[in-house]
Coordinates of C-alpha atoms in Angstrom, one line a residue:
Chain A
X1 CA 126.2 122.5 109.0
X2 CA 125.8 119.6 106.5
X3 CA 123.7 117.6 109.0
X4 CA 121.3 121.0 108.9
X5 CA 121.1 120.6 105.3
X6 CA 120.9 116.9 104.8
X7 CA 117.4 117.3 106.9
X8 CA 116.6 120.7 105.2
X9 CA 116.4 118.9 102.1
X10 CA 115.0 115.6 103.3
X11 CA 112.5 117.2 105.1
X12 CA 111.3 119.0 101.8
X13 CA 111.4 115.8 99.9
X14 CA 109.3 114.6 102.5
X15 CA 106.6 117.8 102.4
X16 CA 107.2 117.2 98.8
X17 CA 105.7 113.4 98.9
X18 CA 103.2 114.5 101.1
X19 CA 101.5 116.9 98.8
X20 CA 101.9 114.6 95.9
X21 CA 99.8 111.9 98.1
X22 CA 97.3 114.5 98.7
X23 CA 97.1 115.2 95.1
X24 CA 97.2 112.4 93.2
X25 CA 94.0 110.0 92.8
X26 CA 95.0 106.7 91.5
X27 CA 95.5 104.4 95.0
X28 CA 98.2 102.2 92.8
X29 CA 100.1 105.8 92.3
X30 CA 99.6 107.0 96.3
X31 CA 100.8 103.0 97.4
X32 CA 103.9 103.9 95.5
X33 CA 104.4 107.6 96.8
X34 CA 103.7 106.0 100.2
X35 CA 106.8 103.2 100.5
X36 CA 108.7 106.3 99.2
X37 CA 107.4 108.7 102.1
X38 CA 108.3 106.2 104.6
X39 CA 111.8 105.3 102.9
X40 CA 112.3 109.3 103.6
X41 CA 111.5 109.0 107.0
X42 CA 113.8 106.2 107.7
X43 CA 116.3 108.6 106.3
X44 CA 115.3 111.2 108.6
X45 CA 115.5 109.0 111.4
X46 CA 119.2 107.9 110.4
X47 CA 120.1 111.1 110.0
X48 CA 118.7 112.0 114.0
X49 CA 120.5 109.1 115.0
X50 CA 117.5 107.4 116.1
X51 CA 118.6 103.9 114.8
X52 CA 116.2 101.8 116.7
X53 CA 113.1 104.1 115.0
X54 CA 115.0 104.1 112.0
X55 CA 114.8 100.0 111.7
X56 CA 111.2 99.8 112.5
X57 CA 110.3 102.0 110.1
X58 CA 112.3 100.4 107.6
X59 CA 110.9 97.2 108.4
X60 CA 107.4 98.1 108.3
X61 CA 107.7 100.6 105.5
X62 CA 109.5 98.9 103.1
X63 CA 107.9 95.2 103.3
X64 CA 104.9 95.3 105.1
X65 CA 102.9 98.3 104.6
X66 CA 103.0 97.9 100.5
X67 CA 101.7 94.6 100.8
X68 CA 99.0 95.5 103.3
X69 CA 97.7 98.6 101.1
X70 CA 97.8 96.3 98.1
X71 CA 95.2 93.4 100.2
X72 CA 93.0 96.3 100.9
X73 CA 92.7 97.9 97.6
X74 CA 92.0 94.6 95.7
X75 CA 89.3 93.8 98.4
X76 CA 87.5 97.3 98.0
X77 CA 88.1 99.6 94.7
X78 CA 91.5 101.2 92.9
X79 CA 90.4 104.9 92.8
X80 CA 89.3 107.4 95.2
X81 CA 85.9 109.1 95.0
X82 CA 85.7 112.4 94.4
X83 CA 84.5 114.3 97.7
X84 CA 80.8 114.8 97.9
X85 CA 80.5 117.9 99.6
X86 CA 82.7 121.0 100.0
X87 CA 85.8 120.6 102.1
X88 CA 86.5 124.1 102.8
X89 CA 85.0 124.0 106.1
X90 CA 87.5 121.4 106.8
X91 CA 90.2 122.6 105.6
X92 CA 90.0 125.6 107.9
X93 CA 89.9 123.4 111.1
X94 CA 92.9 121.7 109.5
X95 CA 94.7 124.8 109.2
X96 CA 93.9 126.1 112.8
X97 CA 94.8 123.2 114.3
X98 CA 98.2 123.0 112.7
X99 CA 99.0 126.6 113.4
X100 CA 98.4 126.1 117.0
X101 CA 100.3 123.6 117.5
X102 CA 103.3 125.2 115.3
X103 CA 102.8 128.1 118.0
X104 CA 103.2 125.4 120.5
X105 CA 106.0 124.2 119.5
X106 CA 107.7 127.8 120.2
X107 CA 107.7 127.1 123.7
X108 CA 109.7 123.8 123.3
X109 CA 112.8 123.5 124.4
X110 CA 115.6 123.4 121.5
X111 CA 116.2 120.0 119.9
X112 CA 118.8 118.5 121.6
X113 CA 118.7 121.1 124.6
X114 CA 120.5 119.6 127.5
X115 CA 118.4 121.3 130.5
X116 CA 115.0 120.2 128.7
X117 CA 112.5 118.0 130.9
X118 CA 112.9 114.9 129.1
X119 CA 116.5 114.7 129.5
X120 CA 116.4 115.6 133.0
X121 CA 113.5 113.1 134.5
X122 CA 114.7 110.1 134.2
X123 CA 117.0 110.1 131.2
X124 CA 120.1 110.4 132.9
X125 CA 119.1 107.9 135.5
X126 CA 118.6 105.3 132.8
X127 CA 121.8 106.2 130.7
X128 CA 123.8 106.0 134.1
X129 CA 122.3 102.9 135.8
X130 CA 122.0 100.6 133.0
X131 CA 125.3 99.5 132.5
X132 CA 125.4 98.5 136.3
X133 CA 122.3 97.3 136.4
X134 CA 121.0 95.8 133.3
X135 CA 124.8 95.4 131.9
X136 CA 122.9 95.3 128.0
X137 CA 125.4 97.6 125.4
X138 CA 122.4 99.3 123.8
X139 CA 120.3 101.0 126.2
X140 CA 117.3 101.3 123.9
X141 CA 116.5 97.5 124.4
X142 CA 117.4 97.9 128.0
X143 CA 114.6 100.8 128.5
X144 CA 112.1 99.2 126.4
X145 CA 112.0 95.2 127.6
X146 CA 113.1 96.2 131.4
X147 CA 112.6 99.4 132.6
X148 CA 109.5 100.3 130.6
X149 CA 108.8 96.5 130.7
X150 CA 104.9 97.0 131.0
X151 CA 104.8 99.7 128.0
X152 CA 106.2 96.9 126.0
X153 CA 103.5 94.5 127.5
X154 CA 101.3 96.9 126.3
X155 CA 102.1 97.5 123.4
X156 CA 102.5 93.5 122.5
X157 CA 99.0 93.1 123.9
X158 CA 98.3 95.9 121.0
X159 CA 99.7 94.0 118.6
X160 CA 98.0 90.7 119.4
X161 CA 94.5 93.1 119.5
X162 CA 95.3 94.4 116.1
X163 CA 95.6 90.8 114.7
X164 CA 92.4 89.1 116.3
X165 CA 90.1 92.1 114.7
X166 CA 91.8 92.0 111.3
X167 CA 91.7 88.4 111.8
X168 CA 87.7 88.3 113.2
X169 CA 86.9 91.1 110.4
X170 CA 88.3 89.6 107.1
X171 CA 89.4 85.9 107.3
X172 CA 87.4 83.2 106.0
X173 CA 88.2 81.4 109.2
X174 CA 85.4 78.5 109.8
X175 CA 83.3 79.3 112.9
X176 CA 83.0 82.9 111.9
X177 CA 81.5 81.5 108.2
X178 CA 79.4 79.4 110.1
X179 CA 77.6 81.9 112.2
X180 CA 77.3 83.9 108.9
X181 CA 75.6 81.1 107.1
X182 CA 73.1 80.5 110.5
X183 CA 72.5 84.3 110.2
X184 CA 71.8 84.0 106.6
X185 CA 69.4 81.3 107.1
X186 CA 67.7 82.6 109.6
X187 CA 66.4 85.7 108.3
Chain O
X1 CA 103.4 82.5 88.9
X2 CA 104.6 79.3 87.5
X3 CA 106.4 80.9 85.0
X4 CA 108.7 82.9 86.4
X5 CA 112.1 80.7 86.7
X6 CA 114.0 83.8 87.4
X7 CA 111.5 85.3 90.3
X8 CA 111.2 81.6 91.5
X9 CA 115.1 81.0 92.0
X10 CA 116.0 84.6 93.3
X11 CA 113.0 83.8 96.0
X12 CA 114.6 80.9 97.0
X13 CA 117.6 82.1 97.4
X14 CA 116.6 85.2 99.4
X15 CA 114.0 83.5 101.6
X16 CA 116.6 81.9 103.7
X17 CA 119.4 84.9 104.4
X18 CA 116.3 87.4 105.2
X19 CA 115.0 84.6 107.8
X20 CA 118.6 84.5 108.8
X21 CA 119.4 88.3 109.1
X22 CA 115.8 88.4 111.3
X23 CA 116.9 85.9 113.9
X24 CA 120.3 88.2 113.6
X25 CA 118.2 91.5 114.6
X26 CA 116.6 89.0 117.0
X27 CA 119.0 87.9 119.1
X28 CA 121.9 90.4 118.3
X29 CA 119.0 93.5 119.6
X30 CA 121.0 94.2 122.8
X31 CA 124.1 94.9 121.5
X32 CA 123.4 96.5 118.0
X33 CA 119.6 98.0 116.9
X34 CA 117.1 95.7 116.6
X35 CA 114.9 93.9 119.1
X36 CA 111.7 91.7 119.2
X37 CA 109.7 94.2 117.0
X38 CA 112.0 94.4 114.0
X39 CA 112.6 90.9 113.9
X40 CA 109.4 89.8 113.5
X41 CA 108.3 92.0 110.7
X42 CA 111.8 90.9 108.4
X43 CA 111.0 86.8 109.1
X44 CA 107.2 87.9 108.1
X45 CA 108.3 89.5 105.1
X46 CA 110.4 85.9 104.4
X47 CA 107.4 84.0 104.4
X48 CA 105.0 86.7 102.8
X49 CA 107.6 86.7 99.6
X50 CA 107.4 83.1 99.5
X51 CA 104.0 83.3 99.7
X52 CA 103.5 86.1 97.2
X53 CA 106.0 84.2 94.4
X54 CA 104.9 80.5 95.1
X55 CA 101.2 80.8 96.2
X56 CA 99.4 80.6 99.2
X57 CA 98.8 76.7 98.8
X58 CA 102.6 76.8 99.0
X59 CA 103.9 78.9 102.1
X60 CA 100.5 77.0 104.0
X61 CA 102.0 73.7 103.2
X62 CA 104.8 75.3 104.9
X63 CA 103.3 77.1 107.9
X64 CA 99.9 76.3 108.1
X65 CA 97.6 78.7 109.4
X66 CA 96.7 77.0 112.4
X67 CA 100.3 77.4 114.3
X68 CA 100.3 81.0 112.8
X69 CA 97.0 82.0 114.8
X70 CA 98.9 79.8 117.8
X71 CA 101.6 81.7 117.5
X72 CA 99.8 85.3 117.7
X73 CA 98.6 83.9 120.9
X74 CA 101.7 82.3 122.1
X75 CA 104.3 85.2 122.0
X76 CA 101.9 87.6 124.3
X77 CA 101.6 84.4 126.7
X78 CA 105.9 84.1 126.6
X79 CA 105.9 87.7 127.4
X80 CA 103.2 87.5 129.9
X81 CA 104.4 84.3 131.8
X82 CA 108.0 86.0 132.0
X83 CA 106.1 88.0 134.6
X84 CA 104.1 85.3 136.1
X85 CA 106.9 83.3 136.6
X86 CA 109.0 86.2 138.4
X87 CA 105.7 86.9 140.8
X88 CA 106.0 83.2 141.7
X89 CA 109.3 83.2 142.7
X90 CA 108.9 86.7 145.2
X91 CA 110.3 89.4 143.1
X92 CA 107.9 91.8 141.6
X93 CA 106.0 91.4 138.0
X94 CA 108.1 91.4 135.3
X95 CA 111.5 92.3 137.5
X96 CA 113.7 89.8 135.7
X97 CA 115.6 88.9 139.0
X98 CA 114.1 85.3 138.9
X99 CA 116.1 84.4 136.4
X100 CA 119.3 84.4 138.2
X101 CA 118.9 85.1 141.5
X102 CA 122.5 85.7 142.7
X103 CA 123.6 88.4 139.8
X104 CA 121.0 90.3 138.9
X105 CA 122.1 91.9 135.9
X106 CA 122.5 88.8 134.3
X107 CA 119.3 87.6 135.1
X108 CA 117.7 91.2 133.4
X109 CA 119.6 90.1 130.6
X110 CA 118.0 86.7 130.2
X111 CA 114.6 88.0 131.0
X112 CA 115.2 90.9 128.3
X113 CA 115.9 87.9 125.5
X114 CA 113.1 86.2 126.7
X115 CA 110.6 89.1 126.1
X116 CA 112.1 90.1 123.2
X117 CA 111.1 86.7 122.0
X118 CA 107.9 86.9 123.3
X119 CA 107.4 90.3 121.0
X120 CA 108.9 88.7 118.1
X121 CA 106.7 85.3 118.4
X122 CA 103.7 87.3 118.1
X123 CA 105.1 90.2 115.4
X124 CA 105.6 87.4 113.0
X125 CA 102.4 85.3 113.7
X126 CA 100.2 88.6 113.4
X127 CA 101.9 90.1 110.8
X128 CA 101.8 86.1 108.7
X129 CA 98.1 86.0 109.8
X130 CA 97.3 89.3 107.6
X131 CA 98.7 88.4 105.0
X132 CA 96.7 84.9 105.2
X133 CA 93.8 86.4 106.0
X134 CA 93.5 89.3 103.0
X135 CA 95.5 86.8 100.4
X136 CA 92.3 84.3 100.9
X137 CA 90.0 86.2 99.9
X138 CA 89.0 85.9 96.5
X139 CA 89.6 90.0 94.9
X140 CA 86.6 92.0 94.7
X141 CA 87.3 93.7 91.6
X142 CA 85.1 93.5 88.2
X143 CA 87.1 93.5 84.9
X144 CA 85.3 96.7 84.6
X145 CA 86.5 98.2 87.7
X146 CA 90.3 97.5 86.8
Chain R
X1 CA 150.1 103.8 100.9
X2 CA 147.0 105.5 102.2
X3 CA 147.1 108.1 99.6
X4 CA 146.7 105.3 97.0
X5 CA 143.6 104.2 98.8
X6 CA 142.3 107.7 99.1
X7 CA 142.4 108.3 95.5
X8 CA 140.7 105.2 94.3
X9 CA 138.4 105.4 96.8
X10 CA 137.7 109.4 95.7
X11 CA 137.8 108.0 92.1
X12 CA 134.9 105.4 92.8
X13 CA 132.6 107.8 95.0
X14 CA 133.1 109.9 91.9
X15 CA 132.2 107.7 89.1
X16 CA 129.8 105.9 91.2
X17 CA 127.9 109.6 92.1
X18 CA 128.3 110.0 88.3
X19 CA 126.2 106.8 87.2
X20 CA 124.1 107.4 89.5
X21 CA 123.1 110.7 88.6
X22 CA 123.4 109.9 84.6
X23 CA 120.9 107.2 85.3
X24 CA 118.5 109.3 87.7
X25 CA 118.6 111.6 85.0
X26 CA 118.1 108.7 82.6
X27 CA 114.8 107.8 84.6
X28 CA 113.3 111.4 83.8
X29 CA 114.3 112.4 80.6
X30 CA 113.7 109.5 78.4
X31 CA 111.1 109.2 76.2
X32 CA 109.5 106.2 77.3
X33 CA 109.0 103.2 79.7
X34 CA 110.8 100.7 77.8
X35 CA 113.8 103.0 77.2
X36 CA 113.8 104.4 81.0
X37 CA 114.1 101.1 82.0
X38 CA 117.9 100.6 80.6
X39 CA 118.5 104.1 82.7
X40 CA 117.6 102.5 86.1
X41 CA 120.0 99.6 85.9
X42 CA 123.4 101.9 84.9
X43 CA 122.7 103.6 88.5
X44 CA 121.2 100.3 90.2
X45 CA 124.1 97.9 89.5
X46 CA 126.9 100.1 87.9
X47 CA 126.8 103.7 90.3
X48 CA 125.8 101.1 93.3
X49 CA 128.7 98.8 92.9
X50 CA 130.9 102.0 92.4
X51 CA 129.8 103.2 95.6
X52 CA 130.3 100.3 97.7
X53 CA 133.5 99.3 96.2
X54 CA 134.7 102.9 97.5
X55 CA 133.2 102.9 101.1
X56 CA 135.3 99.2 101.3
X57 CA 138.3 100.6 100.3
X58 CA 137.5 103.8 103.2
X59 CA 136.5 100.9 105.9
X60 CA 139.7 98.2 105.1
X61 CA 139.4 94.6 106.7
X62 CA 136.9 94.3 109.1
X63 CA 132.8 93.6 109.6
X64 CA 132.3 96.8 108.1
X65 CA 133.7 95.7 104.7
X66 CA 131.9 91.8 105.3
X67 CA 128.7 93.5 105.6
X68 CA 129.2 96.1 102.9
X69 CA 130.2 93.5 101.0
X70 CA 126.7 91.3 101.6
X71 CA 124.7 94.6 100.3
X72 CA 126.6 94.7 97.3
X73 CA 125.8 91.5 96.5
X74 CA 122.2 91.9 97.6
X75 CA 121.5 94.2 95.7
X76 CA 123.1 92.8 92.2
X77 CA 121.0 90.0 92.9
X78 CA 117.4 92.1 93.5
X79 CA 117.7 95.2 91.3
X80 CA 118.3 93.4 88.3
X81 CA 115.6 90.8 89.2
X82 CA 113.0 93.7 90.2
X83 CA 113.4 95.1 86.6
X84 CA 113.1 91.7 85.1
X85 CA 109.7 91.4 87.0
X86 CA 108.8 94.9 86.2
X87 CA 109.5 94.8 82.5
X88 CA 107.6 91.4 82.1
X89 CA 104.6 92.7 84.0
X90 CA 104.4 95.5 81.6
X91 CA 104.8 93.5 78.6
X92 CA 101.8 91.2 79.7
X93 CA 99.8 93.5 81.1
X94 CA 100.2 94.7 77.5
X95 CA 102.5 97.4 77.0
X96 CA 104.7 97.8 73.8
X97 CA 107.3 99.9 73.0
X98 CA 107.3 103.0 71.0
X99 CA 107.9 101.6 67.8
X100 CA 110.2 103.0 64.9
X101 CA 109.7 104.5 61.5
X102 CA 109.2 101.5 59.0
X103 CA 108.3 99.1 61.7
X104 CA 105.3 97.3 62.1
X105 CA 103.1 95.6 65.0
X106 CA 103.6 92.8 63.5
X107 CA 107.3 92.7 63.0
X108 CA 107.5 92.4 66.7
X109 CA 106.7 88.9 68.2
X110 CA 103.4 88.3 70.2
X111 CA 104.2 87.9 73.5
X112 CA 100.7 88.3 74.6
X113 CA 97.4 88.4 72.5
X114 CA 95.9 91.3 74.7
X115 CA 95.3 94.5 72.5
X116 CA 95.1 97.1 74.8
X117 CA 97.0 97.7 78.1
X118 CA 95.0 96.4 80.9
X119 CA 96.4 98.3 83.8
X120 CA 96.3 102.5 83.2
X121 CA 97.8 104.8 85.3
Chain B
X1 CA 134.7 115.5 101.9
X2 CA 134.0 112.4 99.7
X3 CA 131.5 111.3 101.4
X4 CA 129.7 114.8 101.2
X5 CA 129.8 114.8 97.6
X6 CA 128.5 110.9 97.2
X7 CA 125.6 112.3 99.5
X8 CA 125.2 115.1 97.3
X9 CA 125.1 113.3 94.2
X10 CA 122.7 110.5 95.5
X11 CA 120.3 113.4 97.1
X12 CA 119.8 115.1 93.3
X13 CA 119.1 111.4 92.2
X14 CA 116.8 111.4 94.5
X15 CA 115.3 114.5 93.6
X16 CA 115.0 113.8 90.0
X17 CA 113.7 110.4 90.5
X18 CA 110.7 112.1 92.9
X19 CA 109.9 114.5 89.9
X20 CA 109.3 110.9 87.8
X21 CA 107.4 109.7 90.7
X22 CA 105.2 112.6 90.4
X23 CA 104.9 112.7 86.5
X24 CA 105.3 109.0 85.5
X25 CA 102.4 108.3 83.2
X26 CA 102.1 104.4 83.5
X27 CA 102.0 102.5 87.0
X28 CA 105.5 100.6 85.7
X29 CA 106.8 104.4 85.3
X30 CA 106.3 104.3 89.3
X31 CA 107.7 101.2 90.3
X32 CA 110.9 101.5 88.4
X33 CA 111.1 105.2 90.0
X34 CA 110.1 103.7 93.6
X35 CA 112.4 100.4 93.1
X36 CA 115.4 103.2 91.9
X37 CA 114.6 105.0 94.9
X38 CA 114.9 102.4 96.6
X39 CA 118.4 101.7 96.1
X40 CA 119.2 104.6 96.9
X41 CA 117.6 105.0 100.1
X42 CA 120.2 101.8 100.5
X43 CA 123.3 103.6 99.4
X44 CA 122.5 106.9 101.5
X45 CA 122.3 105.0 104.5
X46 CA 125.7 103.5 104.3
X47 CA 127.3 106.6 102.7
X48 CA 125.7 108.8 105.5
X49 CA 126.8 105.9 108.0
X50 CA 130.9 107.1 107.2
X51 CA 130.0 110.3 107.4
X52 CA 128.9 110.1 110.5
X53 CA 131.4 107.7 111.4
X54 CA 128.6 105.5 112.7
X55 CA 129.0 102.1 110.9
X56 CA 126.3 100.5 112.9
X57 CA 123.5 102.6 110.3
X58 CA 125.3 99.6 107.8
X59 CA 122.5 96.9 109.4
X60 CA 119.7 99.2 108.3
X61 CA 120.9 99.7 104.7
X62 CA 121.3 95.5 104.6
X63 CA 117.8 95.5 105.8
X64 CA 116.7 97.8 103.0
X65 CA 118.2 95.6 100.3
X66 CA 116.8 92.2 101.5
X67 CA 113.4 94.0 102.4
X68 CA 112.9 96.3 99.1
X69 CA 112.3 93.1 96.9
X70 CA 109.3 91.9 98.6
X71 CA 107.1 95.8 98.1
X72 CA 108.4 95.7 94.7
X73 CA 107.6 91.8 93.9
X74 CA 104.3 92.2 95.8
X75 CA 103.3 95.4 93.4
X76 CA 104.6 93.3 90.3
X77 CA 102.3 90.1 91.1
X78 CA 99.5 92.1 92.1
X79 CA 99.3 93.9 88.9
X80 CA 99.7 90.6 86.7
X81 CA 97.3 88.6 88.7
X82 CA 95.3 91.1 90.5
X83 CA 95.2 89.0 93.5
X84 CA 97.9 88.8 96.3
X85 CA 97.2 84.9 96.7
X86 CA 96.7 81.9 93.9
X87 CA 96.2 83.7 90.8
X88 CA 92.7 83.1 89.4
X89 CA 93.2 80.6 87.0
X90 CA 92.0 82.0 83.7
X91 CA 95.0 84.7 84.5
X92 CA 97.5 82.8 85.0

């Protein structure tokens, strides 16, 4: 009973932050209402005992993410322009596609539902096995660097992706200022 | 901010137990939460608050960007030749058996902390490398504009 | 024995919920920046200290109470230096107080020669 | 029980610090707000942590407090100097 209404009322919080974000036009104002949002979602992680989640979104929320807003705003401007044609149009798709996929979500097994398909696939395999096979207390790590070993690869080679563009895109490194100088020259 | 005594000593005296708490998550991920991932955003975040307090000059003089764009490259090689290595020596890619061959579950358990430090390796250089790269840059902004 | 725990440990939740909530409401109902400012550090260092004080006393010797006890001190360290940075960026940027009846601008010292506030909103 | 009501208490802070996160006229009104919010994103976690008799949620609450400092730093400098590097010099 408390844990339905510790996520009631975080979860309106949260809708809460949302619409402010949607709302408010000064970027300094939304960077602020933003590491908020996503201290609210660590919350709601906690409170679904997601811990792993939980961390990585503190992490990235907390320290990251408001430094990384704050780069890009002083490189490009510190309001938002007003929208230069009607959104209604829009809005509408917006609106359809969320209430289809709220009417999906009717068909979803309960949360925490013990016969649903993703705790019957391989789930119980993992939660059995690991101890004698991997012998590593918290599963999560098990799953993630051995089982799903390539995911991780994946998403690593993501990371390292991510970098190389922002690096390619807005560092003053010195071949890229080069080339840009040859280019200038040459036209 | 050469000013700011107070900033500059708190700084200081946070930069090291945030470094330490991230090779905590680090290595302490398969018993508690935490892994590769988390650890290399918090030891970012040192070296990005050093860097936002003391100046870029500074936290460069202390990791220069050169290893940081290594290291971007070198935690996705780690990860990558954990694999490799494991092909080599007849088990499949990536099956961790290599690493011990006569118990495997404590050879999944080294190969785990080895990718786990592959992830973090990379975390941390990509994560030190954007801040680098948009803290270079001179800010666009006019007065007027502010 | 345990009943003496209990209580404090109810009487430190208690006042520690209290500060908090005094200075949350601090934080909204005051007049102005410079004033809400004294509102966010009775819940930052006094309700937080409270609070931790009484889940130490609930956990008794142990890791729990080692790492309860780094937060505490964690956050005495951060919160007051966070204000400290906040209130001197605001009076740089060029921010002043409200100021009293009979009180002048220049009664109060120039910390900054910038006449108008240079970051809005 | 006592837990409950900490939670409690530290949810309608959190409530009434959102409504000055909404309002707050000045940018400094937001920090303070966000940087309160903060801390008490910190305390939930560990109070929430007892009352689910999970102490282990403890390591993401110490996370919060050593990690907080660097958004609200980062804000702080990039409003004085309006740069997240060397401050231009005729700032500083």
């Amino acid at each position: 009973m408390a844990e339905t209404i510790i996520n009631v009322v975080l979860f309106s919080m949260l809708v809460m932050t949302a619409l402010a974000i949607v709302r408010l036009e000064r970027l300094f104002a939304i960077v602020m209402l933003a590491g908020v949002f996503s201290l609210l979602t660590a919350m709601l992680f906690v409170t679904l005992d997601a811990v792993d989640v939980a961390f990585t979104e503190a992490a990235v929320g907390a320290g990251i993410s408001t430094v990384l807003y704050l780069g890009t705003i002083a490189l490009t401007s510190r309001g938002c322009k007003p929208p230069s044609r009607p959104n209604t149009v829009p809005l509408l798709v917006c609106i359809a596609t969320g209430a289809v996929l709220v009417w999906g979500t009717l068909d979803m097994p309960n949360f925490g539902d013990a016969e649903a398909p993703a705790q019957v696939h391989v789930g119980p395999y993992y939660l059995t096995e690991s101890v004698e096979e991997i012998d590593v207390p918290n599963v999560v790590t098990s799953i993630l660097a051995s089982y799903r070993g390539f995911d991780t690869l994946g998403e690593v080679a993501v990371v390292f992706t991510a970098g190389i563009g922002v690096l390619l895109i807005i560092s003053q490194m010195r071949g890229w200022g080069r080339r840009e100088e040859e280019e200038e020259e040459d036209s | 901010m050469r000013h700011h005594l107070i900033l500059r000593v708190i700084t200081k005296l946070l930069v090291g137990p945030i470094i330490l708490y991230g090779l905590y998550v680090q290595f302490h991920g398969d018993f508690s939460p935490g892994g590769g991932f988390q650890a290399g955003v918090i030891i970012a975040v040192a070296f990005i608050l050093y860097g936002i307090v003391f100046g870029l000059r500074a936290v460069q003089a202390a990791l220069p960007a050169w290893i940081v764009h290594r290291l971007v490259a070198l935690g996705v090689l780690v990860y990558a030749g954990v694999g490799v290595l494991n092909m080599f020596a007849g088990y499949e890619f990536l099956n961790y058996g290599a690493f011990d061959p006569g118990h495997p579950s404590h050879g999944q358990h080294l190969g785990i902390l080895w990718v786990e430090a592959g992830v973090g390796i990379t975390v941390t250089g990509v994560m030190i490398a954007i801040f680098y790269a948009f803290a270079g840059r001179p800010p666009r902004m006019g007065d007027d504009d502010w | 024995m345990d009943l003496v725990v209990d209580v404090l440990s109810w009487v430190c939740l208690l006042g520690g919920s209290f500060f908090t909530i005094v200075g949350a409401l601090g934080i909204v109902r005051l007049p102005d920046f410079w004033a809400r400012l004294h509102a966010s550090s009775v819940a930052e260092s006094g309700g937080m200290i409270l609070i931790i004080l009484g889940l130490c006393l609930q956990a008794g010797w142990g890791l729990i109470t080692v790492k309860l006890i780094i937060i505490g001190i964690f956050l005495f360290i951060t919160g007051p230096t966070s204000t400290h940075a906040i209130a001197n960026a605001a009076l740089v940027t060029g921010w002043r107080p409200k100021l009293g009846k009979g009180v002048t601008q220049k009664d109060t010292p120039p910390f900054s020669d910038l006449e108008k506030p240079t970051v809005r909103g | 029980m006592m837990f409950l009501v900490t939670l409690i208490a530290l949810f309608v802070a959190m409530a009434l610090v959102l409504c000055r996160l909404y309002l707050g006229p000045i940018v400094y009104d937001r920090v303070l707000a966000a940087n309160f919010f903060g801390t008490a994103t910190v305390l939930f976690i560990a109070v929430l942590g007892f009352f689910a008799g999970r102490p282990d949620f403890l390591d993401i609450a110490l996370l919060y407090a050593l990690i907080n400092f660097a958004g609200t730093i980062a804000v702080l400098k990039f409003f004085r100097y309006r740069a997240l590097g060397d401050a231009r010099p005729e700032v500083d």
